[in-house]
Coordinates of C-alpha atoms and ligand atoms in Angstrom, one line a residue:
M1 CA -47.3 27.4 53.2
L2 CA -47.2 26.3 50.1
D3 CA -50.8 24.3 49.8
K4 CA -49.8 21.1 47.7
I5 CA -52.2 20.2 45.9
N6 CA -51.4 17.8 42.9
P7 CA -52.9 19.1 39.8
T8 CA -53.6 15.5 38.0
K9 CA -56.5 14.9 40.0
T10 CA -58.4 18.7 40.0
E11 CA -60.9 19.2 37.0
S12 CA -60.2 21.3 35.1
W13 CA -56.9 19.2 34.7
K14 CA -58.8 16.1 33.9
K15 CA -61.0 18.3 31.9
L16 CA -58.1 19.3 29.4
K17 CA -56.8 16.0 29.2
N18 CA -60.1 15.5 26.8
L19 CA -60.1 18.4 25.5
G20 CA -57.6 17.1 22.8
S21 CA -55.3 19.3 20.9
I22 CA -56.0 22.4 18.2
S23 CA -53.7 22.0 15.6
D24 CA -55.3 24.0 12.7
L25 CA -53.6 27.6 14.0
K26 CA -54.7 29.2 10.4
S27 CA -57.5 28.2 11.2
L28 CA -58.4 30.4 14.3
F29 CA -57.3 33.3 12.3
K30 CA -59.3 33.3 9.7
N31 CA -62.6 32.8 12.3
D32 CA -62.4 35.3 14.0
S33 CA -60.5 38.8 12.5
N34 CA -60.6 39.9 16.4
R35 CA -58.3 37.2 17.5
S36 CA -54.7 39.6 17.5
K37 CA -56.5 41.9 19.4
K38 CA -58.6 39.6 21.9
Y39 CA -55.2 37.8 22.7
S40 CA -53.1 40.9 23.4
L41 CA -52.3 42.4 26.2
S42 CA -49.9 45.6 27.0
N43 CA -48.5 46.9 30.6
D44 CA -46.1 49.9 31.1
G45 CA -44.2 50.2 28.4
L46 CA -44.2 45.8 26.8
F47 CA -46.7 44.8 24.6
V48 CA -47.4 40.4 24.5
D49 CA -49.0 39.6 21.0
F50 CA -50.1 35.6 22.5
S51 CA -52.6 35.0 19.3
K52 CA -50.3 32.7 17.9
N53 CA -50.1 29.9 20.6
L54 CA -52.6 27.0 19.9
I55 CA -55.7 27.9 22.0
D56 CA -59.0 29.1 21.9
D57 CA -61.3 30.2 24.4
K58 CA -62.4 26.9 26.1
I59 CA -58.8 26.2 26.6
L60 CA -58.0 29.2 28.1
D61 CA -60.6 29.6 30.8
L62 CA -59.3 25.2 31.8
L63 CA -56.6 26.4 32.1
F64 CA -57.1 29.7 34.2
N65 CA -60.2 27.5 36.9
L66 CA -56.4 24.8 36.9
S67 CA -54.9 28.3 38.8
K68 CA -57.7 28.7 40.8
E69 CA -57.5 24.9 41.9
C70 CA -54.2 25.2 42.5
K71 CA -54.5 28.7 44.6
L72 CA -52.4 30.6 42.5
K73 CA -53.3 34.0 43.4
D74 CA -52.9 32.8 47.3
A75 CA -49.9 31.4 46.5
I76 CA -48.6 34.9 45.7
N77 CA -49.4 36.9 48.4
K78 CA -47.7 34.3 50.2
Q79 CA -44.9 34.9 48.5
F80 CA -44.4 38.7 48.0
D81 CA -45.6 38.8 52.2
G82 CA -42.8 37.0 52.7
E83 CA -43.5 33.3 53.9
N84 CA -41.8 30.9 54.3
I85 CA -43.0 29.1 51.4
N86 CA -39.3 27.3 50.2
E87 CA -39.9 24.9 53.2
T88 CA -37.1 22.3 52.2
E89 CA -34.5 25.0 52.7
D90 CA -37.0 27.1 55.4
R91 CA -36.5 30.0 53.4
A92 CA -38.9 33.2 52.2
V93 CA -38.0 34.0 49.0
L94 CA -38.3 37.6 48.8
H95 CA -36.3 39.0 45.5
T96 CA -39.4 40.7 44.8
A97 CA -38.7 43.3 47.9
L98 CA -35.1 43.9 45.9
R99 CA -36.4 46.0 44.0
S100 CA -39.6 47.4 45.9
F101 CA -39.2 51.3 46.6
D102 CA -42.1 50.3 49.7
K103 CA -40.8 51.2 53.2
K104 CA -43.9 48.5 53.7
S105 CA -41.9 46.2 52.5
P106 CA -40.1 43.3 53.9
F107 CA -36.4 44.6 54.6
F108 CA -37.4 47.8 53.3
K109 CA -34.7 49.2 56.0
N110 CA -32.0 46.3 55.2
I111 CA -32.6 46.6 51.6
K112 CA -32.2 50.9 51.0
Q113 CA -28.4 50.7 53.3
D114 CA -27.9 47.6 50.9
R115 CA -28.8 50.1 48.0
E116 CA -26.7 53.1 49.1
K117 CA -24.1 51.0 49.7
I118 CA -24.2 50.1 46.1
K119 CA -24.8 53.6 45.1
N120 CA -21.5 54.9 46.7
L121 CA -19.8 53.0 45.7
S122 CA -20.1 53.0 42.6
N123 CA -20.1 56.6 42.0
N124 CA -16.9 57.3 43.9
I125 CA -15.4 55.0 41.8
L126 CA -16.8 56.7 38.5
N127 CA -16.5 59.7 39.4
G128 CA -12.2 59.4 40.8
N129 CA -13.0 59.5 44.6
Y130 CA -12.2 56.0 45.5
L131 CA -8.8 55.8 43.7
T132 CA -6.4 53.0 43.0
S133 CA -3.5 52.0 46.1
N134 CA -1.4 53.6 43.5
G135 CA -4.1 56.6 43.1
K136 CA -5.2 56.4 40.0
R137 CA -8.3 56.5 38.8
F138 CA -10.4 51.9 38.0
T139 CA -10.3 51.3 34.5
D140 CA -12.0 47.3 35.5
V141 CA -13.5 45.3 37.2
V142 CA -13.7 41.6 37.7
N143 CA -16.6 39.8 39.4
I144 CA -16.7 36.6 39.7
G145 CA -18.5 34.3 41.0
I146 CA -21.2 31.4 39.3
G147 CA -24.0 30.6 38.3
G148 CA -26.3 32.8 40.1
S149 CA -23.0 34.7 41.1
D150 CA -22.9 35.2 37.4
L151 CA -25.6 34.8 35.0
G152 CA -27.3 37.9 35.9
P153 CA -24.7 40.2 36.0
T154 CA -22.8 39.3 33.0
M155 CA -26.8 39.2 30.6
V156 CA -27.9 42.0 31.9
V157 CA -24.2 43.9 32.1
E158 CA -24.4 43.0 28.2
A159 CA -28.0 43.4 27.5
L160 CA -27.0 47.3 28.7
K161 CA -24.2 47.6 27.2
Y162 CA -25.0 51.0 25.6
Y163 CA -25.7 53.1 28.9
K164 CA -22.1 51.9 29.4
T165 CA -19.2 53.9 31.8
N166 CA -16.1 54.2 31.0
L167 CA -15.5 50.9 33.2
N168 CA -14.1 48.1 31.9
I169 CA -15.9 44.7 32.8
H170 CA -15.6 41.4 32.6
F171 CA -16.9 37.9 34.3
I172 CA -14.5 34.5 35.9
S173 CA -17.2 32.1 37.2
N174 CA -15.6 28.8 35.1
V175 CA -13.1 26.9 37.8
D176 CA -11.4 25.7 34.3
G177 CA -8.1 28.1 34.8
D178 CA -7.7 29.0 30.9
H179 CA -11.1 30.6 31.4
V180 CA -9.0 33.2 34.5
T181 CA -6.1 33.5 32.4
E182 CA -7.7 34.1 29.2
V183 CA -9.7 37.7 31.7
L184 CA -5.5 38.6 33.5
K185 CA -3.6 38.7 30.8
N186 CA -5.3 42.1 29.3
L187 CA -5.6 43.5 32.6
N188 CA -3.5 46.0 35.3
P189 CA -4.1 44.2 38.3
E190 CA -3.1 48.3 38.8
T191 CA -6.0 49.8 38.3
T192 CA -8.4 46.7 38.5
F193 CA -11.1 46.4 41.2
F194 CA -12.2 42.6 41.5
I195 CA -15.7 41.4 43.5
I196 CA -15.6 38.2 44.9
V197 CA -19.4 37.4 44.4
S198 CA -20.9 34.8 46.6
K199 CA -23.8 34.1 48.6
T200 CA -21.6 30.3 50.6
F201 CA -18.5 32.0 49.7
T202 CA -16.6 28.0 50.0
T203 CA -17.6 27.6 46.1
Q204 CA -15.3 25.7 44.4
E205 CA -14.7 27.4 41.4
T206 CA -15.1 31.0 43.0
I207 CA -12.8 30.7 45.5
S208 CA -10.4 29.2 43.7
N209 CA -10.6 31.5 41.0
A210 CA -10.5 34.1 44.1
L211 CA -6.9 33.0 45.0
T212 CA -6.1 32.5 41.9
V213 CA -6.4 36.3 41.0
K214 CA -5.3 37.1 45.0
D215 CA -2.1 34.9 43.9
W216 CA -1.9 37.1 40.1
F217 CA -2.7 40.3 41.8
C218 CA -0.2 40.1 44.7
K219 CA 3.0 39.5 42.5
K220 CA 2.7 42.9 41.8
L221 CA 1.0 44.7 44.5
D222 CA 1.2 44.6 48.5
E223 CA -0.8 42.1 50.2
K224 CA -2.7 44.9 51.8
D225 CA -3.6 46.7 48.2
I226 CA -6.7 44.0 48.6
Q227 CA -8.4 46.2 50.9
T228 CA -8.2 48.5 48.2
H229 CA -8.7 46.6 45.1
F230 CA -11.7 43.2 46.9
A231 CA -14.8 43.3 47.7
A232 CA -16.9 40.4 48.7
V233 CA -20.6 39.4 48.2
S234 CA -22.0 36.8 50.9
T235 CA -23.6 35.6 53.9
N236 CA -20.4 33.7 54.7
L237 CA -18.8 36.6 57.0
E238 CA -15.7 35.2 58.5
A239 CA -14.9 33.5 55.4
V240 CA -14.9 36.7 53.7
K241 CA -12.4 38.0 56.8
D242 CA -9.6 35.3 55.9
F243 CA -9.2 36.0 52.8
G244 CA -8.8 40.0 53.6
I245 CA -11.4 42.1 52.2
N246 CA -11.8 45.4 53.9
P247 CA -14.8 45.5 56.0
D248 CA -16.7 48.1 54.2
F249 CA -16.1 47.2 51.1
V250 CA -18.5 43.7 52.3
F251 CA -21.9 43.8 51.1
P252 CA -24.6 41.2 52.7
M253 CA -26.9 38.8 50.4
Y254 CA -30.2 37.4 52.1
N255 CA -30.8 34.0 52.3
F256 CA -34.6 34.6 51.1
V257 CA -33.6 35.8 48.1
G258 CA -32.0 32.5 45.6
G259 CA -29.2 33.1 43.7
R260 CA -30.6 32.6 39.7
F261 CA -33.4 35.4 41.5
S262 CA -30.3 37.8 43.4
L263 CA -29.1 40.3 40.3
W264 CA -31.6 43.3 42.3
G265 CA -29.3 44.1 45.1
T266 CA -25.9 43.4 46.3
V267 CA -24.6 41.2 43.1
G268 CA -26.1 43.7 41.1
I269 CA -23.1 45.9 41.7
S270 CA -21.2 44.9 39.2
I271 CA -23.8 46.7 36.9
S272 CA -24.4 49.1 39.1
L273 CA -20.6 50.3 38.1
A274 CA -21.6 48.9 34.7
I275 CA -24.3 50.4 33.4
G276 CA -23.9 53.7 36.4
Y277 CA -26.6 53.7 39.8
E278 CA -29.0 56.0 37.5
N279 CA -29.8 53.1 34.9
F280 CA -29.1 50.8 37.9
E281 CA -32.3 51.7 39.9
Q282 CA -34.0 52.5 36.9
L283 CA -33.7 48.0 35.9
L284 CA -34.9 47.8 39.2
R285 CA -37.8 50.4 38.9
G286 CA -39.4 47.9 35.2
A287 CA -38.6 45.3 38.5
N288 CA -40.7 46.4 39.8
S289 CA -43.9 47.6 38.2
M290 CA -43.9 44.1 36.6
D291 CA -44.1 42.9 40.8
F292 CA -46.9 45.8 40.9
H293 CA -48.6 44.3 37.5
F294 CA -48.8 40.7 38.3
K295 CA -49.8 41.5 41.8
N296 CA -51.9 43.3 41.2
T297 CA -54.7 41.9 38.0
P298 CA -56.5 39.6 37.1
F299 CA -55.3 36.8 36.0
E300 CA -57.6 36.7 33.1
K301 CA -55.2 39.9 31.8
N302 CA -52.1 39.1 33.9
I303 CA -48.1 38.5 31.4
P304 CA -47.1 35.9 33.6
V305 CA -49.7 34.0 33.9
I306 CA -50.9 34.1 30.8
L307 CA -47.7 33.3 29.2
A308 CA -47.3 30.3 31.9
L309 CA -50.8 28.9 31.4
I310 CA -49.9 28.6 28.0
S311 CA -46.8 27.0 28.2
I312 CA -48.3 24.4 30.5
W313 CA -51.0 23.5 27.7
Y314 CA -48.3 22.9 26.1
N315 CA -46.4 20.9 28.3
N316 CA -48.6 18.9 29.5
F317 CA -50.6 18.4 27.5
N318 CA -49.3 18.5 23.9
N319 CA -45.9 17.0 24.8
V320 CA -43.4 19.4 23.7
E321 CA -40.8 19.6 26.3
S322 CA -38.4 22.9 25.4
E323 CA -39.2 26.8 24.5
A324 CA -37.6 28.3 22.5
I325 CA -36.5 32.1 23.4
I326 CA -35.2 34.8 20.0
P327 CA -34.3 38.1 20.9
Y328 CA -34.0 39.9 18.2
T329 CA -30.9 42.4 19.7
E330 CA -27.7 41.3 20.2
Y331 CA -27.5 42.6 23.9
L332 CA -29.6 40.1 24.5
K333 CA -27.4 37.1 23.0
Y334 CA -27.0 36.1 26.6
L335 CA -30.7 36.2 28.0
P336 CA -31.0 32.0 26.8
S337 CA -28.0 30.5 28.9
Y338 CA -29.7 33.6 31.5
L339 CA -33.2 31.8 31.3
Q340 CA -31.6 28.0 31.2
Q341 CA -30.5 28.2 34.9
A342 CA -33.5 30.5 36.1
I343 CA -36.0 28.6 34.9
M344 CA -34.0 24.1 34.2
E345 CA -32.8 25.7 38.0
S346 CA -36.2 26.1 39.9
N347 CA -38.7 24.2 37.9
G348 CA -36.5 20.9 36.8
K349 CA -37.8 18.9 39.8
S350 CA -39.9 14.9 39.6
V351 CA -40.7 15.1 43.1
D352 CA -43.5 17.0 44.5
R353 CA -44.2 19.7 46.9
N354 CA -45.9 15.8 49.3
G355 CA -42.4 14.3 48.5
E356 CA -44.4 11.8 45.9
K357 CA -43.0 11.4 42.3
I358 CA -44.1 13.5 39.5
N359 CA -45.6 11.2 37.0
Y360 CA -46.8 14.7 34.5
Q361 CA -44.2 17.3 33.0
T362 CA -42.2 19.3 35.2
G363 CA -40.0 21.8 34.2
N364 CA -39.7 23.3 30.6
I365 CA -35.7 22.6 28.7
I366 CA -35.0 26.1 28.3
W367 CA -32.8 27.2 24.6
G368 CA -32.6 29.8 22.1
G369 CA -30.0 32.5 20.8
S370 CA -30.6 36.6 19.2
G371 CA -32.4 36.4 15.6
T372 CA -31.7 36.5 13.4
N373 CA -28.7 34.4 13.6
A374 CA -30.5 32.1 14.8
Q375 CA -32.3 32.1 11.8
H376 CA -28.9 31.0 10.6
A377 CA -28.7 27.8 12.4
F378 CA -31.5 25.9 14.3
F379 CA -34.6 27.9 12.8
Q380 CA -34.9 25.4 10.3
L381 CA -35.2 22.3 12.9
I382 CA -38.4 25.2 14.1
H383 CA -40.0 25.1 10.8
Q384 CA -40.0 22.3 9.6
G385 CA -38.5 19.4 12.1
T386 CA -40.8 17.3 13.3
K387 CA -40.9 18.7 17.0
L388 CA -43.5 21.3 18.2
I389 CA -41.8 24.1 19.8
P390 CA -42.9 27.2 21.2
C391 CA -41.3 30.7 20.9
D392 CA -40.9 33.6 22.5
F393 CA -39.7 36.7 19.1
I394 CA -38.4 39.2 22.2
G395 CA -38.2 42.6 20.1
F396 CA -37.6 46.5 20.6
K397 CA -39.4 48.8 18.0
K398 CA -36.1 51.0 18.6
S399 CA -32.5 51.0 17.1
L400 CA -30.4 52.8 20.3
Y401 CA -27.4 54.0 17.3
G402 CA -30.8 55.1 15.0
N403 CA -30.2 53.3 12.6
T404 CA -32.8 52.6 10.4
S405 CA -32.0 50.4 8.3
H406 CA -31.1 48.2 9.9
Q407 CA -33.6 48.4 12.9
N408 CA -36.1 47.8 9.6
K409 CA -34.9 44.5 8.5
L410 CA -34.5 43.9 11.6
L411 CA -37.8 43.9 12.8
S412 CA -39.6 42.9 9.7
N413 CA -36.8 39.3 10.0
F414 CA -38.5 39.5 13.7
I415 CA -42.5 39.9 12.2
G416 CA -41.7 37.9 9.0
Q417 CA -40.3 35.0 10.8
T418 CA -43.6 34.3 12.7
E419 CA -45.6 34.8 10.7
A420 CA -43.4 31.6 8.5
L421 CA -44.0 29.9 12.0
L422 CA -47.7 30.4 11.6
N423 CA -48.7 29.7 8.1
G424 CA -45.9 28.0 6.2
K425 CA -46.1 27.3 2.9
S426 CA -48.5 24.9 1.3
L427 CA -48.0 22.1 -1.9
E428 CA -49.7 23.9 -3.9
E429 CA -48.4 27.5 -3.2
V430 CA -44.8 25.2 -3.7
K431 CA -45.8 24.1 -6.9
K432 CA -47.7 28.3 -7.9
E433 CA -43.9 28.6 -7.6
L434 CA -42.1 26.4 -8.7
I435 CA -44.2 26.5 -12.4
M436 CA -43.3 30.0 -12.9
S437 CA -39.2 29.0 -12.6
G438 CA -39.7 26.7 -14.8
L439 CA -39.7 23.5 -13.8
T440 CA -40.5 21.0 -15.2
T441 CA -44.1 19.1 -14.2
K442 CA -41.1 16.0 -13.5
K443 CA -39.2 18.1 -11.4
I444 CA -41.6 19.9 -9.7
D445 CA -43.5 16.6 -8.2
E446 CA -40.4 15.5 -6.9
I447 CA -38.8 18.5 -5.0
S448 CA -42.1 20.2 -3.8
P449 CA -42.7 18.2 -0.7
F450 CA -39.3 19.6 0.4
K451 CA -39.6 23.2 -0.1
A452 CA -43.6 22.9 2.3
F453 CA -43.7 24.2 5.8
E454 CA -47.5 23.3 7.4
G455 CA -47.0 26.8 9.4
N456 CA -49.3 26.6 12.5
K457 CA -45.9 26.2 14.7
P458 CA -46.2 28.7 17.4
S459 CA -44.8 32.2 19.6
N460 CA -45.1 34.8 21.5
T461 CA -44.5 38.3 20.5
I462 CA -43.3 40.3 23.7
L463 CA -42.0 43.9 22.4
F464 CA -40.9 46.8 23.8
E465 CA -40.1 49.5 22.4
S466 CA -36.6 50.5 23.0
L467 CA -34.0 48.2 25.0
T468 CA -33.8 50.8 28.4
P469 CA -32.3 49.6 32.2
K470 CA -36.2 50.0 32.9
S471 CA -37.4 47.5 29.0
I472 CA -34.7 44.6 30.5
G473 CA -36.0 45.2 33.9
M474 CA -39.2 43.6 33.2
L475 CA -38.6 41.6 30.7
I476 CA -36.7 40.1 33.0
A477 CA -39.0 40.2 36.4
M478 CA -42.0 38.1 34.1
Y479 CA -39.7 34.9 33.1
E480 CA -39.5 34.8 36.8
H481 CA -42.8 35.3 37.8
K482 CA -43.7 32.5 34.7
I483 CA -41.8 30.3 37.7
F484 CA -43.5 31.0 40.0
V485 CA -46.4 30.5 38.5
Q486 CA -45.7 26.9 36.5
G487 CA -43.7 25.4 39.9
V488 CA -46.7 26.7 42.5
I489 CA -49.2 25.0 39.2
W490 CA -47.0 21.7 38.9
N491 CA -46.8 21.2 42.6
I492 CA -42.7 21.5 43.0
F493 CA -40.3 23.7 45.1
S494 CA -39.0 25.5 42.2
F495 CA -36.9 27.6 45.0
D496 CA -34.1 24.7 45.8
Q497 CA -31.8 23.3 43.5
W498 CA -30.2 20.7 46.0
G499 CA -29.7 18.9 42.2
V500 CA -26.4 19.9 42.0
E501 CA -24.8 19.3 45.1
L502 CA -24.3 15.4 44.3
G503 CA -22.0 15.9 41.3
K504 CA -20.7 18.8 43.4
K505 CA -19.4 16.1 46.5
L506 CA -18.7 14.2 43.7
A507 CA -16.5 16.3 42.1
A508 CA -14.8 16.5 45.2
K509 CA -13.4 13.6 46.6
L510 CA -12.0 12.8 43.0
L511 CA -10.4 15.6 43.5
T512 CA -8.7 13.7 46.2
E513 CA -7.8 10.8 44.5
I514 CA -6.8 12.9 41.5
N515 CA -4.4 14.7 43.8
S516 CA -3.2 12.3 45.5
G517 CA -3.3 9.6 42.1
K518 CA -4.7 7.0 45.2
L519 CA -7.6 5.8 42.3
K520 CA -10.6 4.1 45.0
S521 CA -13.1 2.1 43.9
H522 CA -15.8 3.5 41.1
D523 CA -18.4 1.6 38.9
K524 CA -16.3 0.3 35.1
S525 CA -16.8 3.1 33.7
T526 CA -15.7 6.0 35.5
E527 CA -12.7 3.6 36.5
S528 CA -12.0 3.6 32.9
L529 CA -12.0 7.0 32.8
L530 CA -10.2 7.9 36.3
K531 CA -7.1 5.7 34.4
N532 CA -7.6 7.5 30.2
L533 CA -7.1 10.9 32.2
R534 CA -3.6 9.1 32.8
L535 CA -2.2 11.3 35.9
Ligands
F6P601 O1 -25.5 25.3 40.6 C1 -25.7 25.9 42.0 C2 -25.9 26.8 43.2 O2 -26.4 26.9 44.3 C3 -26.5 28.5 42.3 O3 -28.2 28.4 42.8 C4 -25.4 29.8 43.1 O4 -26.6 31.2 42.6 C5 -23.8 28.8 42.2 O5 -24.8 27.5 43.0 C6 -23.0 29.6 43.1 O6 -23.6 29.8 44.5 P1 -22.6 30.7 45.1 O7 -23.4 32.2 45.5 O8 -22.6 29.7 47.5 O9 -21.4 30.7 45.4

């Protein structure tokens, strides 16, 4: 069990509250020529510059003390050792075990067996040893799942598209019938392999989609061909059997891995098919390298710990509500929505580990988009809006196809934006520029306030050599550990998600009413909405 320490009662929290914010980031750089070096870290090909944050040594020291007072080290050990730290579900939290290569790691035997099974299926399908029911090669794979059974694979398959095998991977998640129809309309059931991913095998969206796909499949092929064309990843073996899936194609999931942390194991079969097993293993090795760094590095040099603490500084002591994730590669366009689930489903909690209502801020709001597209969309608000929005800029030194001319432009924007956020542009600079352009003094006075940038806006720069399965593994694991650190300090349970249950139950009740046309009594707004549907 994790300790249950109210962070607001610690000495460090009280001191941090009394410190007051820093607003002049530019001066911090002027007064310390060593700042960027002092506030940067490297690990296994990853470079993180956190110098452009509204922090100084005093703040950082207090944040490190806060983590010590909240027994962070002890919590990390308990997580890796497999203690049941997910108390409300009485489960361990061992997604780290899914990417461990250490024989002594918990459940290593099972996990190794699963990897062998993933490898065999991937290799056999990819090299044509395993064929369709009509003896052809598979051309397409469809992953049917939602939430953690979809977002991780969707994001990683897109992120590692450069390493693509000859299989085309598709994802069906939404219960919106148009989604499944759109995906199926371009597919040939004869050459498609389906993976139904659902820990519970009861999730409305996934089961509805799986049954629709089964119907569509059986219109062209025989029901017995399901045995050749379908696999399932689940803990609900009974339901999987009832669906008609070949027991050899059933892959286990574990209660010690939450859906949003599950891409590293059997949920990642679509990833392995998309990029080949060797690359999938590199993804795991990248995450494992980050696990090693997180577990063994003193907090003062620990990348996920530092990123988490800085974010706590903004969230709890500077009234910051959101964080933007800006990857400078189109390959990572799904990273913000993946992290939305990982971060907001984990730390969007308002009851602490003692069961008490919380009176401080917890989970951040996560949003973002790929650079440079985002610059032409929401960057206006980050640069000149009234809200303080710390940004993570994620970049890669080399482009994958080696287009240097584009890469130089991309990197100029990547660095240029963080420079602009830091330094801004003073009224004087704006006026000087306008004088040069020949405007009248009256016009200059009128227009210049709108063209000035305050600057002093914080950002982290997260930089890898190139986009590889290993670097993506490291990046995701870095954020997973950041989530963990924040949850420990906020004294919440990060690994349950009771907040998604109520809506599910109400939707199930409403479905009965909608299907039967017999509406029960609801609040007036809901009643009028139901009438509006004219069902
Ligand atoms: O969104 C809630 C949730 O329980 C996620 O945590 C999970 O990843 C998703 O639903 C899907 O659940 P399942 O894998 O059981 O279908």
